[in-house]
Amino acid sequence: MAAQSSPAPDDGPGGSIAARLRAGEPSFSFEFFPPKDEAGEAQLWQAIETLEPYQPTFVSVTYGAGGTTRDTTVRVTGRIARETSLTPMAHLTCVGHTVAEIEAVLDSYADAGVENVMLLRGDPHEGPRAPWTPTAGGLTYAAELVELVKARGGFDIGVAAFPEGHPSAASLDADADVLAAKARAGAQFAITQMFFRASDYFGLVERVRGRGVDLPILPGIMPILNLAAIRRQGELIGTSVPADIVARIERHEDPKAIRAEGIGIAAELCEQLLDGGAPGLHFYTLNRSTATLEIFDRLNVRV
Ligand code: FAD
C-alpha cells in the first residue's frame, strides 16, 4: 500500500472524499477528537504534524456529546483546512440541537472551509445505552440529517456503520436496512465502528450490497493497547472482543509485549480487510500518532 492518495480529477478545493474513494486507490484516514485544554491541543497538533507527511485521504474530527465541543470542532477543522495540506471532515450529531442550530453549525463548517461532514444521530447525554429522546424541533435519526444536508448541498456526506450491528438495532438485517436508507438519503460513504473480526465487516458489506447499495464502507481500526478499556468501551457500543484475541493479549505480562501484540493484531486485521477488498482503512488515533505509525510499519506503509 503506498502512502499517498491521488485526488480525483473532479476534486474541488479542499477535496471531495467521495471523489477520492471513487478513484479506487486504497484510502487511509485518521480520526481525531476535539481537545479539551491546551495540553490536549498541543498533543493533537503534534499528531497532525507527524501524520501529515503520510498524505491521508482525509482526517476527521469528532463532535462531542450534546454539541459540547461544537466550537472546538469548527475551530480545529477550520485550522486543518487553512494551515495544512490535509482534507478535513467535521462530524455533526443531532443531540440537543434544533434544525436551526444544525443549520448554523453547517454554516460555520462551510465558512471554515470544510467540505466533508460525517452525519450522526449521536448518543443521549446518559450514554450509548440510554433511551434516545429527540430534541423538540430537532431530528430523530441520522438519515434525516443526511436528507437535510443533501438538500442544502455543498458537503460530501459520510455516515456511521456497525459491523456487529448498532446496539439498539433489532437485528443485523434491520441495521443494514438503516445503513441502506442513509445511502439512499444521500450518504456517499460510511465508516464503521471499531471491530476485531474481518468476517463481521465483510458480513455487513454483503448485507448492504444485498440491498442494492454500493456505498464505500471504510473499516474503523482501533488497536487494543489496553484490553480492559477496550472491553468496557466495547460493551457500551456493541463491539465484542473475540476470545482468541483476548487470549493472545492475556498471555503477555510485559506492557511492551502487550502493546506489540495489540499492534500486531490490528495489522493482521488491516491486511485481511485490504486483501478482501475493503476500500481503505480509517484509524481511530485518540490524538496520538504512535500506534497508527506502528501499524503502518507492520503494513510497510512509508512516507
Ligand atoms: P442512526 O443511523 O440514526 O441509528 C440510531 C439507531 O436508530 C440505530 O439503532 C438504528 O438501527 C435505529 N434507526 C435508525 N433509523 C431508524 C428508523 N427509521 N426506524 C427505526 N430505527 C431506526 N457520536 C458522537 O456523539 N460524536 C461523534 O463525532 C461520533 N462519531 C462517530 C463516528 C463513527 C465512525 C461511528 C461509527 C460512530 C460515531 N459516533 C459519534 C457514535 C454515534 O453517534 C452512535 O453510535 C449513535 O448511537 C448512532 O448514530 P447513527 O448516526 O448511526 O444513528
PDB file of N, CA, C and O and ligand atoms in Angstrom, residues 31-32 34 60-67 73 90-95 118-124 128 132 140-144 159-163 165-171 174-179 181-182 190-194 218 220 237 282 284, ligand 1:
ATOM      1  N   GLU A  31      -8.748   9.646  12.498  1.00  0.00           N
ATOM      2  CA  GLU A  31      -9.786  10.350  13.262  1.00  0.00           C
ATOM      3  C   GLU A  31      -9.197  10.958  14.536  1.00  0.00           C
ATOM      4  O   GLU A  31      -8.441  10.313  15.251  1.00  0.00           O
ATOM      5  N   PHE A  32      -9.581  12.219  14.792  1.00  0.00           N
ATOM      6  CA  PHE A  32      -9.144  12.924  15.992  1.00  0.00           C
ATOM      7  C   PHE A  32     -10.385  13.358  16.774  1.00  0.00           C
ATOM      8  O   PHE A  32     -11.488  13.387  16.229  1.00  0.00           O
ATOM      9  N   PRO A  34     -11.876  16.581  19.479  1.00  0.00           N
ATOM     10  CA  PRO A  34     -11.565  17.973  19.826  1.00  0.00           C
ATOM     11  C   PRO A  34     -10.886  18.028  21.197  1.00  0.00           C
ATOM     12  O   PRO A  34     -11.427  17.490  22.168  1.00  0.00           O
ATOM     13  N   SER A  60     -10.557  13.251  10.141  1.00  0.00           N
ATOM     14  CA  SER A  60     -11.865  13.673  10.652  1.00  0.00           C
ATOM     15  C   SER A  60     -11.748  14.106  12.112  1.00  0.00           C
ATOM     16  O   SER A  60     -10.855  13.676  12.829  1.00  0.00           O
ATOM     17  N   VAL A  61     -12.664  14.983  12.498  1.00  0.00           N
ATOM     18  CA  VAL A  61     -12.684  15.496  13.879  1.00  0.00           C
ATOM     19  C   VAL A  61     -14.086  15.273  14.433  1.00  0.00           C
ATOM     20  O   VAL A  61     -15.076  15.722  13.840  1.00  0.00           O
ATOM     21  N   THR A  62     -14.168  14.566  15.567  1.00  0.00           N
ATOM     22  CA  THR A  62     -15.472  14.182  16.103  1.00  0.00           C
ATOM     23  C   THR A  62     -16.194  15.384  16.729  1.00  0.00           C
ATOM     24  O   THR A  62     -15.627  16.471  16.877  1.00  0.00           O
ATOM     25  N   TYR A  63     -17.446  15.136  17.093  1.00  0.00           N
ATOM     26  CA  TYR A  63     -18.340  16.162  17.637  1.00  0.00           C
ATOM     27  C   TYR A  63     -18.773  15.651  19.000  1.00  0.00           C
ATOM     28  O   TYR A  63     -19.388  14.583  19.098  1.00  0.00           O
ATOM     29  N   GLY A  64     -18.432  16.396  20.054  1.00  0.00           N
ATOM     30  CA  GLY A  64     -18.659  15.887  21.409  1.00  0.00           C
ATOM     31  C   GLY A  64     -20.123  15.695  21.728  1.00  0.00           C
ATOM     32  O   GLY A  64     -20.997  16.307  21.115  1.00  0.00           O
ATOM     33  N   ALA A  65     -20.369  14.828  22.702  1.00  0.00           N
ATOM     34  CA  ALA A  65     -21.740  14.517  23.106  1.00  0.00           C
ATOM     35  C   ALA A  65     -22.497  15.807  23.387  1.00  0.00           C
ATOM     36  O   ALA A  65     -21.991  16.698  24.069  1.00  0.00           O
ATOM     37  N   GLY A  66     -23.688  15.907  22.822  1.00  0.00           N
ATOM     38  CA  GLY A  66     -24.551  17.061  23.091  1.00  0.00           C
ATOM     39  C   GLY A  66     -24.048  18.372  22.502  1.00  0.00           C
ATOM     40  O   GLY A  66     -24.450  19.445  22.917  1.00  0.00           O
ATOM     41  N   GLY A  67     -23.131  18.288  21.531  1.00  0.00           N
ATOM     42  CA  GLY A  67     -22.665  19.520  20.902  1.00  0.00           C
ATOM     43  C   GLY A  67     -21.688  20.296  21.775  1.00  0.00           C
ATOM     44  O   GLY A  67     -21.351  21.451  21.488  1.00  0.00           O
ATOM     45  N   THR A  73     -14.700  21.790  17.414  1.00  0.00           N
ATOM     46  CA  THR A  73     -14.715  21.019  16.160  1.00  0.00           C
ATOM     47  C   THR A  73     -14.638  21.978  14.967  1.00  0.00           C
ATOM     48  O   THR A  73     -13.888  21.744  14.018  1.00  0.00           O
ATOM     49  N   ALA A  90     -15.636  17.216   9.240  1.00  0.00           N
ATOM     50  CA  ALA A  90     -16.179  17.546  10.563  1.00  0.00           C
ATOM     51  C   ALA A  90     -17.373  16.650  10.857  1.00  0.00           C
ATOM     52  O   ALA A  90     -18.244  16.472  10.009  1.00  0.00           O
ATOM     53  N   HIS A  91     -17.426  16.084  12.065  1.00  0.00           N
ATOM     54  CA  HIS A  91     -18.597  15.303  12.475  1.00  0.00           C
ATOM     55  C   HIS A  91     -19.686  16.259  12.977  1.00  0.00           C
ATOM     56  O   HIS A  91     -19.396  17.368  13.411  1.00  0.00           O
ATOM     57  N   LEU A  92     -20.916  15.791  12.918  1.00  0.00           N
ATOM     58  CA  LEU A  92     -22.059  16.566  13.425  1.00  0.00           C
ATOM     59  C   LEU A  92     -23.129  15.593  13.904  1.00  0.00           C
ATOM     60  O   LEU A  92     -23.415  14.603  13.218  1.00  0.00           O
ATOM     61  N   THR A  93     -23.680  15.857  15.091  1.00  0.00           N
ATOM     62  CA  THR A  93     -24.754  14.988  15.588  1.00  0.00           C
ATOM     63  C   THR A  93     -26.048  15.795  15.782  1.00  0.00           C
ATOM     64  O   THR A  93     -26.030  17.034  15.788  1.00  0.00           O
ATOM     65  N   CYS A  94     -27.138  15.064  15.998  1.00  0.00           N
ATOM     66  CA  CYS A  94     -28.458  15.689  16.203  1.00  0.00           C
ATOM     67  C   CYS A  94     -28.700  16.012  17.677  1.00  0.00           C
ATOM     68  O   CYS A  94     -29.707  16.665  18.008  1.00  0.00           O
ATOM     69  N   VAL A  95     -27.811  15.544  18.572  1.00  0.00           N
ATOM     70  CA  VAL A  95     -28.098  15.607  20.016  1.00  0.00           C
ATOM     71  C   VAL A  95     -28.249  17.047  20.498  1.00  0.00           C
ATOM     72  O   VAL A  95     -27.354  17.879  20.313  1.00  0.00           O
ATOM     73  N   MET A 118     -19.449  14.223   8.516  1.00  0.00           N
ATOM     74  CA  MET A 118     -19.852  12.893   8.971  1.00  0.00           C
ATOM     75  C   MET A 118     -21.121  13.103   9.778  1.00  0.00           C
ATOM     76  O   MET A 118     -21.090  13.785  10.810  1.00  0.00           O
ATOM     77  N   LEU A 119     -22.246  12.583   9.300  1.00  0.00           N
ATOM     78  CA  LEU A 119     -23.538  12.907   9.897  1.00  0.00           C
ATOM     79  C   LEU A 119     -24.040  11.757  10.768  1.00  0.00           C
ATOM     80  O   LEU A 119     -24.221  10.630  10.288  1.00  0.00           O
ATOM     81  N   LEU A 120     -24.309  12.084  12.027  1.00  0.00           N
ATOM     82  CA  LEU A 120     -24.648  11.061  13.024  1.00  0.00           C
ATOM     83  C   LEU A 120     -25.864  11.479  13.827  1.00  0.00           C
ATOM     84  O   LEU A 120     -26.132  12.675  13.971  1.00  0.00           O
ATOM     85  N   ARG A 121     -26.536  10.477  14.375  1.00  0.00           N
ATOM     86  CA  ARG A 121     -27.591  10.819  15.337  1.00  0.00           C
ATOM     87  C   ARG A 121     -26.961  11.280  16.639  1.00  0.00           C
ATOM     88  O   ARG A 121     -27.403  12.242  17.250  1.00  0.00           O
ATOM     89  N   GLY A 122     -25.889  10.575  17.086  1.00  0.00           N
ATOM     90  CA  GLY A 122     -25.302  10.847  18.398  1.00  0.00           C
ATOM     91  C   GLY A 122     -25.975   9.995  19.457  1.00  0.00           C
ATOM     92  O   GLY A 122     -26.940   9.269  19.177  1.00  0.00           O
ATOM     93  N   ASP A 123     -25.441  10.052  20.669  1.00  0.00           N
ATOM     94  CA  ASP A 123     -25.973   9.273  21.793  1.00  0.00           C
ATOM     95  C   ASP A 123     -26.555  10.215  22.839  1.00  0.00           C
ATOM     96  O   ASP A 123     -26.119  11.357  22.965  1.00  0.00           O
ATOM     97  N   PRO A 124     -27.522   9.711  23.631  1.00  0.00           N
ATOM     98  CA  PRO A 124     -28.074  10.537  24.710  1.00  0.00           C
ATOM     99  C   PRO A 124     -26.960  10.941  25.695  1.00  0.00           C
ATOM    100  O   PRO A 124     -25.950  10.249  25.794  1.00  0.00           O
ATOM    101  N   PRO A 128     -24.405   5.681  25.500  1.00  0.00           N
ATOM    102  CA  PRO A 128     -24.908   4.981  24.309  1.00  0.00           C
ATOM    103  C   PRO A 128     -26.035   3.996  24.588  1.00  0.00           C
ATOM    104  O   PRO A 128     -26.800   3.671  23.691  1.00  0.00           O
ATOM    105  N   TRP A 132     -33.102   6.907  23.617  1.00  0.00           N
ATOM    106  CA  TRP A 132     -32.940   8.116  22.803  1.00  0.00           C
ATOM    107  C   TRP A 132     -34.220   8.939  22.828  1.00  0.00           C
ATOM    108  O   TRP A 132     -35.311   8.411  22.576  1.00  0.00           O
ATOM    109  N   THR A 140     -34.645  12.966  14.570  1.00  0.00           N
ATOM    110  CA  THR A 140     -34.687  11.701  15.319  1.00  0.00           C
ATOM    111  C   THR A 140     -33.611  10.732  14.869  1.00  0.00           C
ATOM    112  O   THR A 140     -33.031  10.026  15.686  1.00  0.00           O
ATOM    113  N   TYR A 141     -33.356  10.651  13.560  1.00  0.00           N
ATOM    114  CA  TYR A 141     -32.405   9.670  13.034  1.00  0.00           C
ATOM    115  C   TYR A 141     -31.380  10.358  12.137  1.00  0.00           C
ATOM    116  O   TYR A 141     -31.664  11.398  11.519  1.00  0.00           O
ATOM    117  N   ALA A 142     -30.203   9.713  12.029  1.00  0.00           N
ATOM    118  CA  ALA A 142     -29.138  10.268  11.180  1.00  0.00           C
ATOM    119  C   ALA A 142     -29.624  10.444   9.742  1.00  0.00           C
ATOM    120  O   ALA A 142     -29.241  11.402   9.061  1.00  0.00           O
ATOM    121  N   ALA A 143     -30.496   9.536   9.269  1.00  0.00           N
ATOM    122  CA  ALA A 143     -30.964   9.627   7.874  1.00  0.00           C
ATOM    123  C   ALA A 143     -31.646  10.971   7.605  1.00  0.00           C
ATOM    124  O   ALA A 143     -31.551  11.526   6.504  1.00  0.00           O
ATOM    125  N   GLU A 144     -32.332  11.515   8.633  1.00  0.00           N
ATOM    126  CA  GLU A 144     -32.994  12.822   8.454  1.00  0.00           C
ATOM    127  C   GLU A 144     -31.952  13.933   8.297  1.00  0.00           C
ATOM    128  O   GLU A 144     -32.150  14.888   7.536  1.00  0.00           O
ATOM    129  N   VAL A 159     -21.449   8.592   6.825  1.00  0.00           N
ATOM    130  CA  VAL A 159     -22.326   8.153   7.922  1.00  0.00           C
ATOM    131  C   VAL A 159     -21.678   6.972   8.655  1.00  0.00           C
ATOM    132  O   VAL A 159     -20.708   6.388   8.169  1.00  0.00           O
ATOM    133  N   ALA A 160     -22.264   6.626   9.799  1.00  0.00           N
ATOM    134  CA  ALA A 160     -21.725   5.539  10.628  1.00  0.00           C
ATOM    135  C   ALA A 160     -22.286   4.189  10.198  1.00  0.00           C
ATOM    136  O   ALA A 160     -23.430   4.091   9.749  1.00  0.00           O
ATOM    137  N   ALA A 161     -21.458   3.148  10.370  1.00  0.00           N
ATOM    138  CA  ALA A 161     -21.867   1.769  10.073  1.00  0.00           C
ATOM    139  C   ALA A 161     -21.381   0.869  11.209  1.00  0.00           C
ATOM    140  O   ALA A 161     -20.405   1.189  11.884  1.00  0.00           O
ATOM    141  N   PHE A 162     -22.062  -0.270  11.377  1.00  0.00           N
ATOM    142  CA  PHE A 162     -21.823  -1.102  12.567  1.00  0.00           C
ATOM    143  C   PHE A 162     -21.684  -2.578  12.181  1.00  0.00           C
ATOM    144  O   PHE A 162     -22.686  -3.274  12.014  1.00  0.00           O
ATOM    145  N   PRO A 163     -20.424  -3.065  12.057  1.00  0.00           N
ATOM    146  CA  PRO A 163     -20.229  -4.459  11.639  1.00  0.00           C
ATOM    147  C   PRO A 163     -20.937  -5.472  12.538  1.00  0.00           C
ATOM    148  O   PRO A 163     -21.379  -6.525  12.066  1.00  0.00           O
ATOM    149  N   GLY A 165     -23.653  -4.632  14.245  1.00  0.00           N
ATOM    150  CA  GLY A 165     -24.990  -4.056  14.437  1.00  0.00           C
ATOM    151  C   GLY A 165     -24.947  -2.957  15.499  1.00  0.00           C
ATOM    152  O   GLY A 165     -24.198  -3.065  16.473  1.00  0.00           O
ATOM    153  N   HIS A 166     -25.736  -1.896  15.300  1.00  0.00           N
ATOM    154  CA  HIS A 166     -25.848  -0.864  16.344  1.00  0.00           C
ATOM    155  C   HIS A 166     -26.511  -1.517  17.564  1.00  0.00           C
ATOM    156  O   HIS A 166     -27.418  -2.338  17.407  1.00  0.00           O
ATOM    157  N   PRO A 167     -26.066  -1.166  18.783  1.00  0.00           N
ATOM    158  CA  PRO A 167     -26.614  -1.860  19.960  1.00  0.00           C
ATOM    159  C   PRO A 167     -28.129  -1.784  20.093  1.00  0.00           C
ATOM    160  O   PRO A 167     -28.731  -2.679  20.695  1.00  0.00           O
ATOM    161  N   SER A 168     -28.785  -0.745  19.523  1.00  0.00           N
ATOM    162  CA  SER A 168     -30.251  -0.683  19.635  1.00  0.00           C
ATOM    163  C   SER A 168     -30.961  -1.283  18.427  1.00  0.00           C
ATOM    164  O   SER A 168     -32.199  -1.284  18.389  1.00  0.00           O
ATOM    165  N   ALA A 169     -30.220  -1.763  17.433  1.00  0.00           N
ATOM    166  CA  ALA A 169     -30.881  -2.308  16.236  1.00  0.00           C
ATOM    167  C   ALA A 169     -31.531  -3.648  16.581  1.00  0.00           C
ATOM    168  O   ALA A 169     -30.978  -4.432  17.367  1.00  0.00           O
ATOM    169  N   ALA A 170     -32.700  -3.915  15.984  1.00  0.00           N
ATOM    170  CA  ALA A 170     -33.440  -5.139  16.295  1.00  0.00           C
ATOM    171  C   ALA A 170     -32.691  -6.374  15.797  1.00  0.00           C
ATOM    172  O   ALA A 170     -32.795  -7.455  16.386  1.00  0.00           O
ATOM    173  N   SER A 171     -31.928  -6.253  14.707  1.00  0.00           N
ATOM    174  CA  SER A 171     -31.207  -7.394  14.131  1.00  0.00           C
ATOM    175  C   SER A 171     -30.149  -6.841  13.180  1.00  0.00           C
ATOM    176  O   SER A 171     -30.167  -5.651  12.848  1.00  0.00           O
ATOM    177  N   ALA A 174     -31.967  -5.468  10.218  1.00  0.00           N
ATOM    178  CA  ALA A 174     -32.569  -4.139  10.471  1.00  0.00           C
ATOM    179  C   ALA A 174     -31.475  -3.079  10.442  1.00  0.00           C
ATOM    180  O   ALA A 174     -31.669  -1.971   9.915  1.00  0.00           O
ATOM    181  N   ASP A 175     -30.316  -3.415  10.984  1.00  0.00           N
ATOM    182  CA  ASP A 175     -29.187  -2.482  10.999  1.00  0.00           C
ATOM    183  C   ASP A 175     -28.739  -2.162   9.565  1.00  0.00           C
ATOM    184  O   ASP A 175     -28.457  -1.007   9.228  1.00  0.00           O
ATOM    185  N   ALA A 176     -28.680  -3.198   8.723  1.00  0.00           N
ATOM    186  CA  ALA A 176     -28.287  -2.978   7.318  1.00  0.00           C
ATOM    187  C   ALA A 176     -29.341  -2.155   6.589  1.00  0.00           C
ATOM    188  O   ALA A 176     -29.008  -1.337   5.722  1.00  0.00           O
ATOM    189  N   ASP A 177     -30.622  -2.349   6.942  1.00  0.00           N
ATOM    190  CA  ASP A 177     -31.689  -1.531   6.329  1.00  0.00           C
ATOM    191  C   ASP A 177     -31.438  -0.054   6.628  1.00  0.00           C
ATOM    192  O   ASP A 177     -31.636   0.821   5.773  1.00  0.00           O
ATOM    193  N   VAL A 178     -31.002   0.241   7.859  1.00  0.00           N
ATOM    194  CA  VAL A 178     -30.765   1.632   8.258  1.00  0.00           C
ATOM    195  C   VAL A 178     -29.609   2.219   7.446  1.00  0.00           C
ATOM    196  O   VAL A 178     -29.696   3.352   6.944  1.00  0.00           O
ATOM    197  N   LEU A 179     -28.529   1.449   7.289  1.00  0.00           N
ATOM    198  CA  LEU A 179     -27.396   1.976   6.512  1.00  0.00           C
ATOM    199  C   LEU A 179     -27.806   2.177   5.046  1.00  0.00           C
ATOM    200  O   LEU A 179     -27.462   3.189   4.428  1.00  0.00           O
ATOM    201  N   ALA A 181     -30.756   2.883   4.030  1.00  0.00           N
ATOM    202  CA  ALA A 181     -31.624   4.083   3.993  1.00  0.00           C
ATOM    203  C   ALA A 181     -30.776   5.354   4.028  1.00  0.00           C
ATOM    204  O   ALA A 181     -31.087   6.344   3.351  1.00  0.00           O
ATOM    205  N   LYS A 182     -29.689   5.331   4.795  1.00  0.00           N
ATOM    206  CA  LYS A 182     -28.822   6.516   4.860  1.00  0.00           C
ATOM    207  C   LYS A 182     -28.156   6.750   3.495  1.00  0.00           C
ATOM    208  O   LYS A 182     -28.003   7.888   3.055  1.00  0.00           O
ATOM    209  N   ALA A 190     -19.413   5.384   4.155  1.00  0.00           N
ATOM    210  CA  ALA A 190     -19.655   5.090   5.576  1.00  0.00           C
ATOM    211  C   ALA A 190     -18.334   4.716   6.233  1.00  0.00           C
ATOM    212  O   ALA A 190     -17.395   4.287   5.557  1.00  0.00           O
ATOM    213  N   ILE A 191     -18.270   4.914   7.528  1.00  0.00           N
ATOM    214  CA  ILE A 191     -17.116   4.499   8.328  1.00  0.00           C
ATOM    215  C   ILE A 191     -17.652   3.638   9.457  1.00  0.00           C
ATOM    216  O   ILE A 191     -18.675   3.980  10.080  1.00  0.00           O
ATOM    217  N   THR A 192     -16.968   2.524   9.748  1.00  0.00           N
ATOM    218  CA  THR A 192     -17.526   1.621  10.757  1.00  0.00           C
ATOM    219  C   THR A 192     -17.037   1.925  12.162  1.00  0.00           C
ATOM    220  O   THR A 192     -15.977   2.512  12.365  1.00  0.00           O
ATOM    221  N   GLN A 193     -17.831   1.467  13.085  1.00  0.00           N
ATOM    222  CA  GLN A 193     -17.450   1.364  14.490  1.00  0.00           C
ATOM    223  C   GLN A 193     -16.248   0.428  14.576  1.00  0.00           C
ATOM    224  O   GLN A 193     -16.027  -0.385  13.663  1.00  0.00           O
ATOM    225  N   MET A 194     -15.466   0.504  15.659  1.00  0.00           N
ATOM    226  CA  MET A 194     -14.343  -0.439  15.803  1.00  0.00           C
ATOM    227  C   MET A 194     -14.879  -1.877  15.887  1.00  0.00           C
ATOM    228  O   MET A 194     -15.992  -2.112  16.375  1.00  0.00           O
ATOM    229  N   LEU A 218     -15.716   2.237   4.861  1.00  0.00           N
ATOM    230  CA  LEU A 218     -14.345   2.221   5.372  1.00  0.00           C
ATOM    231  C   LEU A 218     -14.329   1.575   6.754  1.00  0.00           C
ATOM    232  O   LEU A 218     -15.062   2.016   7.652  1.00  0.00           O
ATOM    233  N   GLY A 220     -13.233   0.980  10.463  1.00  0.00           N
ATOM    234  CA  GLY A 220     -12.615   1.777  11.530  1.00  0.00           C
ATOM    235  C   GLY A 220     -11.692   0.887  12.358  1.00  0.00           C
ATOM    236  O   GLY A 220     -12.118  -0.148  12.864  1.00  0.00           O
ATOM    237  N   ILE A 237     -20.757   0.158  23.243  1.00  0.00           N
ATOM    238  CA  ILE A 237     -21.083   0.467  21.844  1.00  0.00           C
ATOM    239  C   ILE A 237     -21.406  -0.771  21.019  1.00  0.00           C
ATOM    240  O   ILE A 237     -21.642  -0.672  19.820  1.00  0.00           O
ATOM    241  N   HIS A 282      -9.605   3.335   8.217  1.00  0.00           N
ATOM    242  CA  HIS A 282      -9.799   4.589   8.961  1.00  0.00           C
ATOM    243  C   HIS A 282      -9.307   4.337  10.387  1.00  0.00           C
ATOM    244  O   HIS A 282      -9.838   3.474  11.087  1.00  0.00           O
ATOM    245  N   TYR A 284      -8.673   5.148  14.287  1.00  0.00           N
ATOM    246  CA  TYR A 284      -9.025   5.928  15.480  1.00  0.00           C
ATOM    247  C   TYR A 284      -7.724   6.230  16.214  1.00  0.00           C
ATOM    248  O   TYR A 284      -7.158   5.351  16.856  1.00  0.00           O
TER     249      TYR A 284
HETATM  250  P1  FAD B   1     -28.830   6.270  13.276  1.00  0.00           P
HETATM  251  O1  FAD B   1     -28.389   5.836  11.925  1.00  0.00           O
HETATM  252  O2  FAD B   1     -29.924   7.278  13.374  1.00  0.00           O
HETATM  253  O3  FAD B   1     -29.243   4.966  14.114  1.00  0.00           O
HETATM  254  C1  FAD B   1     -29.501   5.067  15.518  1.00  0.00           C
HETATM  255  C2  FAD B   1     -30.378   3.896  15.969  1.00  0.00           C
HETATM  256  O4  FAD B   1     -31.694   4.074  15.430  1.00  0.00           O
HETATM  257  C3  FAD B   1     -29.907   2.536  15.458  1.00  0.00           C
HETATM  258  O5  FAD B   1     -30.225   1.560  16.425  1.00  0.00           O
HETATM  259  C4  FAD B   1     -30.744   2.319  14.213  1.00  0.00           C
HETATM  260  O6  FAD B   1     -30.874   0.932  13.942  1.00  0.00           O
HETATM  261  C5  FAD B   1     -32.050   2.963  14.608  1.00  0.00           C
HETATM  262  N1  FAD B   1     -32.789   3.537  13.467  1.00  0.00           N
HETATM  263  C6  FAD B   1     -32.299   4.377  12.531  1.00  0.00           C
HETATM  264  N2  FAD B   1     -33.270   4.720  11.653  1.00  0.00           N
HETATM  265  C7  FAD B   1     -34.405   4.092  12.055  1.00  0.00           C
HETATM  266  C8  FAD B   1     -35.746   4.059  11.594  1.00  0.00           C
HETATM  267  N3  FAD B   1     -36.119   4.754  10.506  1.00  0.00           N
HETATM  268  N4  FAD B   1     -36.637   3.307  12.273  1.00  0.00           N
HETATM  269  C9  FAD B   1     -36.271   2.605  13.378  1.00  0.00           C
HETATM  270  N5  FAD B   1     -34.998   2.600  13.875  1.00  0.00           N
HETATM  271  C10 FAD B   1     -34.094   3.331  13.226  1.00  0.00           C
HETATM  272  N6  FAD B   1     -21.043  10.146  18.310  1.00  0.00           N
HETATM  273  C11 FAD B   1     -20.849  11.441  18.674  1.00  0.00           C
HETATM  274  O7  FAD B   1     -21.505  11.932  19.604  1.00  0.00           O
HETATM  275  N7  FAD B   1     -19.949  12.234  18.027  1.00  0.00           N
HETATM  276  C12 FAD B   1     -19.192  11.776  17.001  1.00  0.00           C
HETATM  277  O8  FAD B   1     -18.404  12.520  16.430  1.00  0.00           O
HETATM  278  C13 FAD B   1     -19.341  10.409  16.608  1.00  0.00           C
HETATM  279  N8  FAD B   1     -18.612   9.894  15.588  1.00  0.00           N
HETATM  280  C14 FAD B   1     -18.811   8.582  15.203  1.00  0.00           C
HETATM  281  C15 FAD B   1     -18.070   8.073  14.138  1.00  0.00           C
HETATM  282  C16 FAD B   1     -18.247   6.750  13.724  1.00  0.00           C
HETATM  283  C17 FAD B   1     -17.413   6.220  12.575  1.00  0.00           C
HETATM  284  C18 FAD B   1     -19.181   5.929  14.378  1.00  0.00           C
HETATM  285  C19 FAD B   1     -19.375   4.502  13.945  1.00  0.00           C
HETATM  286  C20 FAD B   1     -19.929   6.420  15.444  1.00  0.00           C
HETATM  287  C21 FAD B   1     -19.758   7.749  15.880  1.00  0.00           C
HETATM  288  N9  FAD B   1     -20.497   8.306  16.926  1.00  0.00           N
HETATM  289  C22 FAD B   1     -20.309   9.615  17.300  1.00  0.00           C
HETATM  290  C23 FAD B   1     -21.435   7.463  17.676  1.00  0.00           C
HETATM  291  C24 FAD B   1     -22.874   7.529  17.110  1.00  0.00           C
HETATM  292  O9  FAD B   1     -23.392   8.828  17.291  1.00  0.00           O
HETATM  293  C25 FAD B   1     -23.693   6.488  17.870  1.00  0.00           C
HETATM  294  O10 FAD B   1     -23.264   5.201  17.522  1.00  0.00           O
HETATM  295  C26 FAD B   1     -25.221   6.617  17.758  1.00  0.00           C
HETATM  296  O11 FAD B   1     -25.815   5.752  18.738  1.00  0.00           O
HETATM  297  C27 FAD B   1     -25.782   6.162  16.435  1.00  0.00           C
HETATM  298  O12 FAD B   1     -25.588   7.112  15.483  1.00  0.00           O
HETATM  299  P2  FAD B   1     -26.041   6.847  13.955  1.00  0.00           P
HETATM  300  O13 FAD B   1     -25.629   8.034  13.202  1.00  0.00           O
HETATM  301  O14 FAD B   1     -25.599   5.504  13.497  1.00  0.00           O
HETATM  302  O15 FAD B   1     -27.640   6.844  14.158  1.00  0.00           O
END
